Amino acid sequence: DAKTTQPNSMESNEEEPVHLPCNHSTISGTDYIHWYRQLPSQGPEYVIHGLTSNVNNRMASLAIAEDRKSSTLILHRATLRDAAVYYCILRDATNAGKSTFGDGTTLTVKP
Amino acid sequence: EPEVTQTPSHQVTQMGQEVILRCVPISNHLYFYWYRQILGQKVEFLVSFYNNEISEKSEIFDDQFSVERPDGSNFTLKIRSTKLEDSAMYFCASSPGQGKGSGYTFGSGTRLTVV
């Protein structure tokens, strides 16, 4: 599995943007970059994914570096409900097997 | 929005007993997974399942574990003889396919407590 590296924790103020970084220097050409989040006592929840181009959806934006060795999840206006563990994982589009979750980034949102 | 449904939400069992954790994946999804999360630890992959067979499994998924899709809608995880260290949250997930790197939808989990 290609590995991802994320900061252990980040803090944000409510209503401010949050940029959550992820490094994946060993990414392969068929790996998609996925982001999930896990709220306390819940299962992981899909946030967004992309391959090469930046992506936007109703939850977040994903900015992918030109060399694809890093990416940033952007929450445009953090709310208290966005406090969660955010996981960046790689998913091989040619393989139906596993995706490996790392330790993720624990995001704390302060009122 | 379609959901992955897991039952029961909490299961308490005695060590050595068999348990079956049940999942109903999203109906048009083709790929099915089980993950587990021991309290305070990472989400760990157990097994992936496609076309009625296991496509990949982890070292955790030993002979005590098995999966089945008995009727085209349910997806089950059986632990034959539970151990204390099997206590964890077990998450089922499904995915429509692998093309375009499609994402997983996870269920809310079953908390398994082995006493």
XYZ file of C-alpha atoms in Angstrom:
226
model
C 0.000 0.000 0.000
C 1.140 3.506 -0.729
C 1.351 5.395 2.561
C -0.083 8.751 3.543
C 1.219 11.129 6.203
C -0.977 13.612 8.048
C -0.478 15.872 11.065
C -1.817 14.309 14.244
C -3.997 17.258 15.136
C -5.142 20.677 13.995
C -7.281 23.410 15.490
C -9.584 25.849 13.830
C -11.970 28.570 14.844
C -15.601 28.260 13.926
C -16.578 29.964 10.656
C -12.968 30.022 9.436
C -11.485 27.945 6.602
C -9.467 24.850 7.435
C -6.742 23.346 5.273
C -5.899 19.744 6.155
C -2.707 18.537 4.457
C -1.749 15.026 3.366
C 1.508 13.760 1.908
C 1.551 10.719 -0.352
C 4.905 10.764 -2.041
C 4.740 7.095 -3.157
C 1.371 7.450 -4.894
C 0.991 5.386 -8.065
C -0.673 6.437 -11.292
C -3.845 4.449 -10.589
C -4.307 5.635 -6.993
C -7.210 7.926 -6.247
C -6.909 10.225 -3.227
C -9.833 9.771 -0.858
C -10.789 11.687 2.258
C -13.032 10.319 4.961
C -13.940 11.658 8.361
C -15.021 9.937 11.525
C -17.156 11.761 14.024
C -17.069 10.511 17.607
C -18.784 7.122 18.000
C -19.634 6.865 14.302
C -18.356 5.022 11.259
C -16.106 6.704 8.712
C -17.945 9.003 6.336
C -16.914 9.705 2.751
C -15.955 13.341 2.160
C -14.405 13.666 -1.287
C -12.006 12.027 -3.720
C -9.984 12.922 -6.790
C -7.291 11.772 -9.166
C -5.466 14.741 -10.661
C -7.756 17.756 -10.838
C -9.086 19.746 -7.920
C -12.567 18.699 -6.862
C -15.435 20.458 -5.122
C -18.564 19.089 -3.513
C -21.075 20.290 -0.958
C -18.883 19.179 1.933
C -15.415 20.283 0.946
C -12.821 20.971 -1.733
C -9.812 18.856 -2.586
C -6.686 20.502 -3.922
C -4.202 18.076 -5.485
C -0.599 19.059 -6.154
C 0.563 18.919 -9.744
C 2.967 16.054 -8.967
C 0.198 14.322 -6.946
C 2.557 13.785 -4.030
C 0.398 15.824 -1.699
C -3.150 17.048 -1.348
C -5.160 19.381 0.871
C -8.703 19.026 2.071
C -10.344 22.411 2.422
C -13.331 23.039 4.646
C -14.460 26.505 3.646
C -16.189 27.463 6.881
C -15.615 25.130 9.794
C -18.524 24.422 12.089
C -18.543 22.664 15.441
C -20.026 19.638 13.656
C -16.855 19.349 11.555
C -14.851 18.300 14.622
C -13.718 14.796 13.683
C -10.775 12.645 12.691
C -9.993 13.207 9.008
C -8.353 10.410 7.059
C -6.548 10.722 3.754
C -6.260 7.332 2.044
C -5.254 6.075 -1.370
C -7.483 3.752 -3.338
C -6.173 1.837 -6.335
C -8.758 2.036 -9.105
C -7.572 -1.278 -10.563
C -7.829 -3.276 -7.354
C -10.943 -4.243 -5.429
C -8.969 -4.862 -2.282
C -8.236 -2.914 0.817
C -7.602 0.701 1.548
C -5.443 1.375 4.576
C -6.469 3.965 7.133
C -3.678 5.760 8.963
C -3.937 7.706 12.198
C -5.632 10.684 10.528
C -5.802 14.280 11.706
C -7.947 15.123 14.697
C -9.610 18.443 13.940
C -10.769 20.535 16.875
C -13.098 23.428 16.108
C -13.265 26.183 18.685
C -16.351 28.370 19.048
C -29.595 8.920 0.660
C -28.875 5.160 0.495
C -27.329 3.677 3.625
C -25.373 0.647 4.718
C -27.280 -0.935 7.591
C -25.611 -2.974 10.312
C -27.229 -5.102 12.981
C -27.050 -5.419 15.893
C -25.647 -2.093 17.024
C -24.197 -3.732 20.118
C -23.474 -7.396 20.798
C -22.172 -8.859 24.021
C -20.916 -12.416 23.874
C -18.988 -14.839 26.028
C -15.479 -15.828 25.062
C -15.500 -18.905 22.860
C -18.971 -18.273 21.457
C -19.741 -17.738 17.788
C -21.089 -14.408 16.628
C -22.528 -13.276 13.327
C -22.506 -9.604 12.449
C -24.925 -8.591 9.756
C -24.814 -5.912 7.111
C -27.121 -4.838 4.324
C -24.992 -3.006 1.749
C -26.377 -0.467 -0.709
C -28.365 -2.426 -3.273
C -26.470 -1.604 -6.477
C -23.019 -1.840 -4.918
C -20.734 -4.648 -6.009
C -17.832 -4.517 -3.534
C -18.159 -5.247 0.154
C -15.776 -4.823 3.039
C -15.374 -5.387 6.743
C -13.176 -3.144 8.863
C -12.734 -3.059 12.611
C -11.624 -0.457 15.124
C -10.427 -1.367 18.583
C -11.233 1.409 21.049
C -8.810 4.299 20.625
C -6.994 2.689 17.698
C -6.930 2.884 13.905
C -9.572 1.612 11.524
C -8.170 -1.742 10.340
C -9.028 -3.597 7.155
C -10.292 -7.150 7.578
C -11.589 -8.398 4.232
C -12.916 -7.380 0.832
C -15.497 -9.367 -1.122
C -16.454 -9.214 -4.779
C -18.299 -11.534 -7.123
C -19.091 -13.929 -4.279
C -15.554 -14.453 -3.199
C -12.907 -12.883 -1.000
C -10.671 -10.605 -3.056
C -8.273 -9.667 -0.282
C -7.897 -10.284 3.435
C -5.618 -9.042 6.161
C -3.537 -10.962 8.677
C -6.248 -10.319 11.244
C -8.735 -12.305 9.139
C -7.599 -15.762 10.219
C -9.440 -19.094 10.204
C -11.753 -17.894 12.955
C -13.305 -15.374 10.588
C -15.540 -15.971 7.592
C -17.775 -13.866 5.364
C -20.826 -14.742 3.373
C -23.370 -13.127 1.122
C -26.135 -15.668 1.633
C -29.043 -14.134 -0.234
C -27.913 -11.314 -2.490
C -28.723 -8.602 0.021
C -27.075 -9.468 3.333
C -23.332 -9.579 3.932
C -22.252 -11.290 7.136
C -19.097 -11.597 9.189
C -18.841 -14.665 11.392
C -16.345 -15.083 14.187
C -16.274 -18.758 15.063
C -14.849 -18.700 18.582
C -14.546 -15.218 19.985
C -11.576 -14.052 22.023
C -11.338 -11.078 24.374
C -9.168 -9.258 21.819
C -11.968 -9.434 19.243
C -13.777 -6.724 21.209
C -14.029 -3.794 18.806
C -16.333 -1.790 16.552
C -16.901 -3.661 13.317
C -17.769 -1.583 10.273
C -19.237 -2.881 7.057
C -18.708 -0.860 3.886
C -19.756 -1.113 0.276
C -18.688 0.490 -2.958
C -20.343 0.626 -6.382
C -17.204 -0.338 -8.249
C -13.557 0.355 -8.602
C -13.683 2.506 -11.699
C -12.962 6.192 -11.087
C -11.846 5.202 -7.618
C -15.383 5.175 -6.255
C -15.727 5.780 -2.548
C -16.917 3.576 0.260
C -20.131 3.987 2.185
C -19.735 2.760 5.752
C -22.360 1.533 8.141
C -22.680 2.823 11.691
C -20.969 -0.235 13.062
C -21.564 -3.059 15.512
C -19.877 -2.773 18.866
C -18.764 -6.283 19.831
C -17.916 -6.857 23.475
C -16.409 -10.231 24.384
C -16.552 -11.033 28.094
